[in-house]
Amino acid sequence: MKLRATAVLAVTVALATAGCTDSDEPPAPGPSASSAPSSPAPSSMTIEEAYRKLPIDGPTNAPITWERSQEPESEEVLAARRSLAFWYWQGSSTDWTPIVPVGRFLFTDRFYEQSLAPFADVTDNEEPSSGPLWVKTMGVEKTGQDEARVTFCTDRGHWRDAGVTGVPQDRANLESYVLKHEQTGDGERRWLTDRLIDNAVDREARYGADCTKWARHQP
């Protein structure tokens, strides 16, 4: 299956953010979401193995620098960081078959089935993006019982498709990860990403100026 990273990620982000508004609180997930335990099975992988496979600091062609933040490194922040690392790992790769299964341990069943499973057999993504990324935690919000939203500022000034040159003017990107605290297939409760909000304009007033000022890194 030949796909372009930009096209596929645009589809998955559209699915992941469906129903998103500019209101202060993110909308409730679609009707397919439930309080039933997420099930990372069937898989021969354990959650510890999945975490080891995930390049939390990015792959070689897309290294991630996690900048220090005033926000504490809570379980919610760590879960959101794993999801962000996964997202850019996938976008920088040509073969997604070893990557998508890791997503079962990072995302809710709803997100996985809607936004990742359809691309589990991609082996020849034609235009992976690459380049260094810098990420800073801007805020952590409780959005409901067993729900949280973590917002990052990501400097994507040197992250681009093959053949693209120049630093984009909109290099400062606010992205949010909406998390649910759910019981997983191994019986433990963990924070899992249920929704990704790329270009989180509803947090622009709160974090936009600081993000733009900060996102001026050089490789």
PDB file of C-alpha atoms in Angstrom:
ATOM      1  CA  MET A   1       0.000   0.000   0.000  1.00  0.00           C
ATOM      2  CA  LYS A   2       1.666   3.210  -1.154  1.00  0.00           C
ATOM      3  CA  LEU A   3       0.772   6.290   0.848  1.00  0.00           C
ATOM      4  CA  ARG A   4       2.116   9.746   1.496  1.00  0.00           C
ATOM      5  CA  ALA A   5       2.744  10.606   5.135  1.00  0.00           C
ATOM      6  CA  THR A   6       1.077  13.996   4.804  1.00  0.00           C
ATOM      7  CA  ALA A   7      -2.079  12.519   3.288  1.00  0.00           C
ATOM      8  CA  VAL A   8      -2.407   9.679   5.766  1.00  0.00           C
ATOM      9  CA  LEU A   9      -1.651  11.767   8.832  1.00  0.00           C
ATOM     10  CA  ALA A  10      -4.151  14.371   7.644  1.00  0.00           C
ATOM     11  CA  VAL A  11      -6.797  11.655   7.558  1.00  0.00           C
ATOM     12  CA  THR A  12      -5.895  10.296  10.977  1.00  0.00           C
ATOM     13  CA  VAL A  13      -5.789  13.739  12.566  1.00  0.00           C
ATOM     14  CA  ALA A  14      -9.180  14.523  11.007  1.00  0.00           C
ATOM     15  CA  LEU A  15     -10.575  11.330  12.533  1.00  0.00           C
ATOM     16  CA  ALA A  16      -8.925  11.939  15.879  1.00  0.00           C
ATOM     17  CA  THR A  17     -10.207  15.508  16.162  1.00  0.00           C
ATOM     18  CA  ALA A  18     -13.692  14.913  14.783  1.00  0.00           C
ATOM     19  CA  GLY A  19     -16.188  16.980  16.730  1.00  0.00           C
ATOM     20  CA  CYS A  20     -13.565  19.295  18.205  1.00  0.00           C
ATOM     21  CA  THR A  21     -14.707  22.849  18.853  1.00  0.00           C
ATOM     22  CA  ASP A  22     -13.120  26.058  20.075  1.00  0.00           C
ATOM     23  CA  SER A  23     -14.845  25.780  23.456  1.00  0.00           C
ATOM     24  CA  ASP A  24     -12.715  25.731  26.581  1.00  0.00           C
ATOM     25  CA  GLU A  25     -13.475  22.078  27.245  1.00  0.00           C
ATOM     26  CA  PRO A  26     -13.035  19.362  24.637  1.00  0.00           C
ATOM     27  CA  PRO A  27     -16.286  17.690  23.540  1.00  0.00           C
ATOM     28  CA  ALA A  28     -17.202  14.225  24.681  1.00  0.00           C
ATOM     29  CA  PRO A  29     -15.916  11.352  22.541  1.00  0.00           C
ATOM     30  CA  GLY A  30     -18.161   9.841  19.888  1.00  0.00           C
ATOM     31  CA  PRO A  31     -20.691   7.124  20.615  1.00  0.00           C
ATOM     32  CA  SER A  32     -18.144   4.365  20.053  1.00  0.00           C
ATOM     33  CA  ALA A  33     -16.254   5.393  23.196  1.00  0.00           C
ATOM     34  CA  SER A  34     -17.200   3.579  26.369  1.00  0.00           C
ATOM     35  CA  SER A  35     -16.041   2.962  29.900  1.00  0.00           C
ATOM     36  CA  ALA A  36     -15.201  -0.648  29.038  1.00  0.00           C
ATOM     37  CA  PRO A  37     -11.571  -1.620  29.646  1.00  0.00           C
ATOM     38  CA  SER A  38      -9.216  -0.998  26.762  1.00  0.00           C
ATOM     39  CA  SER A  39      -7.681  -4.218  25.505  1.00  0.00           C
ATOM     40  CA  PRO A  40      -4.168  -4.120  24.089  1.00  0.00           C
ATOM     41  CA  ALA A  41      -4.615  -7.784  23.102  1.00  0.00           C
ATOM     42  CA  PRO A  42      -4.475  -9.712  20.866  1.00  0.00           C
ATOM     43  CA  SER A  43      -0.744  -9.146  20.777  1.00  0.00           C
ATOM     44  CA  SER A  44       2.313 -11.123  21.730  1.00  0.00           C
ATOM     45  CA  MET A  45       3.839  -7.883  22.998  1.00  0.00           C
ATOM     46  CA  THR A  46       3.708  -6.848  26.650  1.00  0.00           C
ATOM     47  CA  ILE A  47       3.251  -3.247  27.690  1.00  0.00           C
ATOM     48  CA  GLU A  48       6.850  -3.119  28.911  1.00  0.00           C
ATOM     49  CA  GLU A  49       8.034  -4.354  25.498  1.00  0.00           C
ATOM     50  CA  ALA A  50       5.877  -1.765  23.759  1.00  0.00           C
ATOM     51  CA  TYR A  51       7.397   1.005  25.867  1.00  0.00           C
ATOM     52  CA  ARG A  52      10.896  -0.263  25.025  1.00  0.00           C
ATOM     53  CA  LYS A  53      10.114  -0.304  21.299  1.00  0.00           C
ATOM     54  CA  LEU A  54       8.854   3.279  21.378  1.00  0.00           C
ATOM     55  CA  PRO A  55      11.661   5.801  20.671  1.00  0.00           C
ATOM     56  CA  ILE A  56      10.594   8.322  23.294  1.00  0.00           C
ATOM     57  CA  ASP A  57      13.346  10.713  22.162  1.00  0.00           C
ATOM     58  CA  GLY A  58      12.445  10.198  18.518  1.00  0.00           C
ATOM     59  CA  PRO A  59      14.020   8.041  15.808  1.00  0.00           C
ATOM     60  CA  THR A  60      17.366   8.902  14.240  1.00  0.00           C
ATOM     61  CA  ASN A  61      15.818  10.975  11.433  1.00  0.00           C
ATOM     62  CA  ALA A  62      13.445  12.855  13.757  1.00  0.00           C
ATOM     63  CA  PRO A  63      15.051  13.402  17.178  1.00  0.00           C
ATOM     64  CA  ILE A  64      12.921  14.987  19.896  1.00  0.00           C
ATOM     65  CA  THR A  65      14.324  17.364  22.498  1.00  0.00           C
ATOM     66  CA  TRP A  66      12.048  17.566  25.543  1.00  0.00           C
ATOM     67  CA  GLU A  67      12.517  21.018  27.014  1.00  0.00           C
ATOM     68  CA  ARG A  68      12.240  21.619  30.758  1.00  0.00           C
ATOM     69  CA  SER A  69       8.851  22.850  31.926  1.00  0.00           C
ATOM     70  CA  GLN A  70       7.261  24.101  35.127  1.00  0.00           C
ATOM     71  CA  GLU A  71       4.691  21.327  34.792  1.00  0.00           C
ATOM     72  CA  PRO A  72       5.522  18.253  36.897  1.00  0.00           C
ATOM     73  CA  GLU A  73       6.241  14.977  35.098  1.00  0.00           C
ATOM     74  CA  SER A  74       2.976  13.330  36.097  1.00  0.00           C
ATOM     75  CA  GLU A  75       1.625  10.048  34.716  1.00  0.00           C
ATOM     76  CA  GLU A  76      -0.662  12.075  32.458  1.00  0.00           C
ATOM     77  CA  VAL A  77       2.254  14.012  30.999  1.00  0.00           C
ATOM     78  CA  LEU A  78       4.294  10.854  30.477  1.00  0.00           C
ATOM     79  CA  ALA A  79       1.388   9.153  28.686  1.00  0.00           C
ATOM     80  CA  ALA A  80       0.918  12.175  26.441  1.00  0.00           C
ATOM     81  CA  ARG A  81       4.655  12.319  25.711  1.00  0.00           C
ATOM     82  CA  ARG A  82       4.573   8.678  24.623  1.00  0.00           C
ATOM     83  CA  SER A  83       1.675   9.398  22.276  1.00  0.00           C
ATOM     84  CA  LEU A  84       3.420  12.421  20.778  1.00  0.00           C
ATOM     85  CA  ALA A  85       6.621  10.413  20.252  1.00  0.00           C
ATOM     86  CA  PHE A  86       4.573   7.663  18.590  1.00  0.00           C
ATOM     87  CA  TRP A  87       2.844  10.129  16.257  1.00  0.00           C
ATOM     88  CA  TYR A  88       6.084  11.590  14.902  1.00  0.00           C
ATOM     89  CA  TRP A  89       7.786   8.183  14.810  1.00  0.00           C
ATOM     90  CA  GLN A  90       5.012   6.984  12.529  1.00  0.00           C
ATOM     91  CA  GLY A  91       5.166  10.121  10.390  1.00  0.00           C
ATOM     92  CA  SER A  92       8.916   9.763   9.886  1.00  0.00           C
ATOM     93  CA  SER A  93       8.804   6.082   8.860  1.00  0.00           C
ATOM     94  CA  THR A  94       8.170   4.277   5.588  1.00  0.00           C
ATOM     95  CA  ASP A  95       7.138   0.933   7.111  1.00  0.00           C
ATOM     96  CA  TRP A  96       4.330   1.235   9.647  1.00  0.00           C
ATOM     97  CA  THR A  97       3.793  -2.492  10.274  1.00  0.00           C
ATOM     98  CA  PRO A  98       6.074  -2.661  13.359  1.00  0.00           C
ATOM     99  CA  ILE A  99       4.849   0.732  14.614  1.00  0.00           C
ATOM    100  CA  VAL A 100       1.057   0.543  14.606  1.00  0.00           C
ATOM    101  CA  PRO A 101       0.911  -2.443  17.057  1.00  0.00           C
ATOM    102  CA  VAL A 102       2.698  -0.307  19.673  1.00  0.00           C
ATOM    103  CA  GLY A 103      -0.223   2.109  19.472  1.00  0.00           C
ATOM    104  CA  ARG A 104      -2.480  -0.462  21.131  1.00  0.00           C
ATOM    105  CA  PHE A 105      -0.664   0.245  24.386  1.00  0.00           C
ATOM    106  CA  LEU A 106      -0.770   4.034  24.121  1.00  0.00           C
ATOM    107  CA  PHE A 107      -4.243   4.844  22.800  1.00  0.00           C
ATOM    108  CA  THR A 108      -7.794   3.851  23.702  1.00  0.00           C
ATOM    109  CA  ASP A 109      -9.511   1.167  21.649  1.00  0.00           C
ATOM    110  CA  ARG A 110     -11.700   3.838  20.044  1.00  0.00           C
ATOM    111  CA  PHE A 111      -8.725   5.835  18.826  1.00  0.00           C
ATOM    112  CA  TYR A 112      -6.760   2.777  17.754  1.00  0.00           C
ATOM    113  CA  GLU A 113      -9.565   1.234  15.718  1.00  0.00           C
ATOM    114  CA  GLN A 114     -10.534   4.531  14.094  1.00  0.00           C
ATOM    115  CA  SER A 115      -7.197   6.176  13.458  1.00  0.00           C
ATOM    116  CA  LEU A 116      -4.444   3.532  13.481  1.00  0.00           C
ATOM    117  CA  ALA A 117      -5.787   0.087  12.584  1.00  0.00           C
ATOM    118  CA  PRO A 118      -6.739   1.123   8.999  1.00  0.00           C
ATOM    119  CA  PHE A 119      -3.040   1.784   8.307  1.00  0.00           C
ATOM    120  CA  ALA A 120      -1.552  -1.279  10.008  1.00  0.00           C
ATOM    121  CA  ASP A 121      -0.408  -2.796   6.690  1.00  0.00           C
ATOM    122  CA  VAL A 122       1.373   0.281   5.277  1.00  0.00           C
ATOM    123  CA  THR A 123       4.856  -0.828   4.233  1.00  0.00           C
ATOM    124  CA  ASP A 124       5.793   1.793   1.657  1.00  0.00           C
ATOM    125  CA  ASN A 125       4.823   5.253   2.832  1.00  0.00           C
ATOM    126  CA  GLU A 126       6.292   7.311   0.012  1.00  0.00           C
ATOM    127  CA  GLU A 127       7.089  10.607   1.712  1.00  0.00           C
ATOM    128  CA  PRO A 128       8.000  10.316   5.361  1.00  0.00           C
ATOM    129  CA  SER A 129       8.732  13.588   7.087  1.00  0.00           C
ATOM    130  CA  SER A 130      11.940  14.145   9.016  1.00  0.00           C
ATOM    131  CA  GLY A 131      13.876  16.672  11.019  1.00  0.00           C
ATOM    132  CA  PRO A 132      14.474  17.597  14.659  1.00  0.00           C
ATOM    133  CA  LEU A 133      11.617  18.543  16.969  1.00  0.00           C
ATOM    134  CA  TRP A 134      11.552  20.456  20.250  1.00  0.00           C
ATOM    135  CA  VAL A 135       8.652  19.923  22.642  1.00  0.00           C
ATOM    136  CA  LYS A 136       7.627  21.711  25.827  1.00  0.00           C
ATOM    137  CA  THR A 137       4.692  20.961  28.136  1.00  0.00           C
ATOM    138  CA  MET A 138       2.452  24.021  28.340  1.00  0.00           C
ATOM    139  CA  GLY A 139      -0.338  22.805  30.607  1.00  0.00           C
ATOM    140  CA  VAL A 140      -2.231  19.903  32.149  1.00  0.00           C
ATOM    141  CA  GLU A 141      -5.983  20.205  32.715  1.00  0.00           C
ATOM    142  CA  LYS A 142      -8.496  17.934  34.396  1.00  0.00           C
ATOM    143  CA  THR A 143     -11.411  17.770  31.951  1.00  0.00           C
ATOM    144  CA  GLY A 144     -13.635  15.292  33.763  1.00  0.00           C
ATOM    145  CA  GLN A 145     -13.597  12.233  35.965  1.00  0.00           C
ATOM    146  CA  ASP A 146     -10.641  10.105  34.854  1.00  0.00           C
ATOM    147  CA  GLU A 147      -9.987  12.507  31.968  1.00  0.00           C
ATOM    148  CA  ALA A 148      -7.208  15.017  31.346  1.00  0.00           C
ATOM    149  CA  ARG A 149      -5.823  17.169  28.561  1.00  0.00           C
ATOM    150  CA  VAL A 150      -2.103  17.772  28.107  1.00  0.00           C
ATOM    151  CA  THR A 151      -1.042  20.568  25.770  1.00  0.00           C
ATOM    152  CA  PHE A 152       2.427  20.806  24.243  1.00  0.00           C
ATOM    153  CA  CYS A 153       4.199  23.474  22.235  1.00  0.00           C
ATOM    154  CA  THR A 154       6.083  21.737  19.431  1.00  0.00           C
ATOM    155  CA  ASP A 155       8.697  23.565  17.382  1.00  0.00           C
ATOM    156  CA  ARG A 156       8.264  22.014  13.936  1.00  0.00           C
ATOM    157  CA  GLY A 157      10.441  24.516  12.132  1.00  0.00           C
ATOM    158  CA  HIS A 158      12.837  21.849  10.874  1.00  0.00           C
ATOM    159  CA  TRP A 159      10.310  19.019  10.471  1.00  0.00           C
ATOM    160  CA  ARG A 160       9.320  18.675   6.818  1.00  0.00           C
ATOM    161  CA  ASP A 161       8.512  16.394   3.918  1.00  0.00           C
ATOM    162  CA  ALA A 162      11.349  15.205   1.692  1.00  0.00           C
ATOM    163  CA  GLY A 163      12.398  17.895  -0.785  1.00  0.00           C
ATOM    164  CA  VAL A 164      10.876  20.785   1.175  1.00  0.00           C
ATOM    165  CA  THR A 165      13.242  23.576   2.200  1.00  0.00           C
ATOM    166  CA  GLY A 166      12.912  26.702   4.287  1.00  0.00           C
ATOM    167  CA  VAL A 167      11.568  27.244   7.783  1.00  0.00           C
ATOM    168  CA  PRO A 168       7.762  27.669   7.908  1.00  0.00           C
ATOM    169  CA  GLN A 169       6.371  30.788   9.525  1.00  0.00           C
ATOM    170  CA  ASP A 170       3.970  28.729  11.643  1.00  0.00           C
ATOM    171  CA  ARG A 171       6.684  26.623  13.230  1.00  0.00           C
ATOM    172  CA  ALA A 172       5.158  26.949  16.713  1.00  0.00           C
ATOM    173  CA  ASN A 173       2.447  24.312  16.997  1.00  0.00           C
ATOM    174  CA  LEU A 174       0.138  23.802  19.950  1.00  0.00           C
ATOM    175  CA  GLU A 175      -1.062  20.212  20.150  1.00  0.00           C
ATOM    176  CA  SER A 176      -3.211  18.611  22.823  1.00  0.00           C
ATOM    177  CA  TYR A 177      -3.617  14.998  23.894  1.00  0.00           C
ATOM    178  CA  VAL A 178      -6.947  14.169  25.538  1.00  0.00           C
ATOM    179  CA  LEU A 179      -6.441  11.244  27.917  1.00  0.00           C
ATOM    180  CA  LYS A 180      -8.629   8.724  29.701  1.00  0.00           C
ATOM    181  CA  HIS A 181      -7.638   6.772  32.816  1.00  0.00           C
ATOM    182  CA  GLU A 182      -8.824   3.260  31.982  1.00  0.00           C
ATOM    183  CA  GLN A 183      -8.322  -0.296  33.033  1.00  0.00           C
ATOM    184  CA  THR A 184      -6.285  -2.063  30.377  1.00  0.00           C
ATOM    185  CA  GLY A 185      -6.132  -5.694  29.368  1.00  0.00           C
ATOM    186  CA  ASP A 186      -3.535  -6.562  32.009  1.00  0.00           C
ATOM    187  CA  GLY A 187      -5.809  -5.346  34.796  1.00  0.00           C
ATOM    188  CA  GLU A 188      -3.915  -2.098  35.488  1.00  0.00           C
ATOM    189  CA  ARG A 189      -5.367   1.391  35.155  1.00  0.00           C
ATOM    190  CA  ARG A 190      -3.347   3.616  32.859  1.00  0.00           C
ATOM    191  CA  TRP A 191      -3.643   6.944  31.082  1.00  0.00           C
ATOM    192  CA  LEU A 192      -4.345   6.381  27.380  1.00  0.00           C
ATOM    193  CA  THR A 193      -4.738   8.971  24.634  1.00  0.00           C
ATOM    194  CA  ASP A 194      -8.295   9.119  23.301  1.00  0.00           C
ATOM    195  CA  ARG A 195      -8.013  12.166  21.069  1.00  0.00           C
ATOM    196  CA  LEU A 196      -5.298  14.237  19.409  1.00  0.00           C
ATOM    197  CA  ILE A 197      -5.928  17.911  18.724  1.00  0.00           C
ATOM    198  CA  ASP A 198      -3.314  19.154  16.277  1.00  0.00           C
ATOM    199  CA  ASN A 199      -3.087  22.948  15.969  1.00  0.00           C
ATOM    200  CA  ALA A 200      -5.108  23.460  19.154  1.00  0.00           C
ATOM    201  CA  VAL A 201      -6.507  26.901  18.349  1.00  0.00           C
ATOM    202  CA  ASP A 202      -8.736  26.790  21.423  1.00  0.00           C
ATOM    203  CA  ARG A 203      -5.597  27.044  23.563  1.00  0.00           C
ATOM    204  CA  GLU A 204      -4.028  29.811  21.486  1.00  0.00           C
ATOM    205  CA  ALA A 205      -5.129  32.613  23.817  1.00  0.00           C
ATOM    206  CA  ARG A 206      -3.684  30.804  26.823  1.00  0.00           C
ATOM    207  CA  TYR A 207      -0.409  29.488  25.405  1.00  0.00           C
ATOM    208  CA  GLY A 208       0.066  30.901  21.906  1.00  0.00           C
ATOM    209  CA  ALA A 209       2.319  33.886  22.640  1.00  0.00           C
ATOM    210  CA  ASP A 210       4.674  31.889  24.862  1.00  0.00           C
ATOM    211  CA  CYS A 211       4.790  29.062  22.321  1.00  0.00           C
ATOM    212  CA  THR A 212       5.663  31.394  19.435  1.00  0.00           C
ATOM    213  CA  LYS A 213       8.373  33.109  21.474  1.00  0.00           C
ATOM    214  CA  TRP A 214       9.889  29.783  22.523  1.00  0.00           C
ATOM    215  CA  ALA A 215       9.807  27.929  19.189  1.00  0.00           C
ATOM    216  CA  ARG A 216      12.965  29.397  17.624  1.00  0.00           C
ATOM    217  CA  HIS A 217      15.436  26.519  17.905  1.00  0.00           C
ATOM    218  CA  GLN A 218      18.305  25.812  15.569  1.00  0.00           C
ATOM    219  CA  PRO A 219      19.603  22.263  14.925  1.00  0.00           C
TER     220      PRO A 219
END
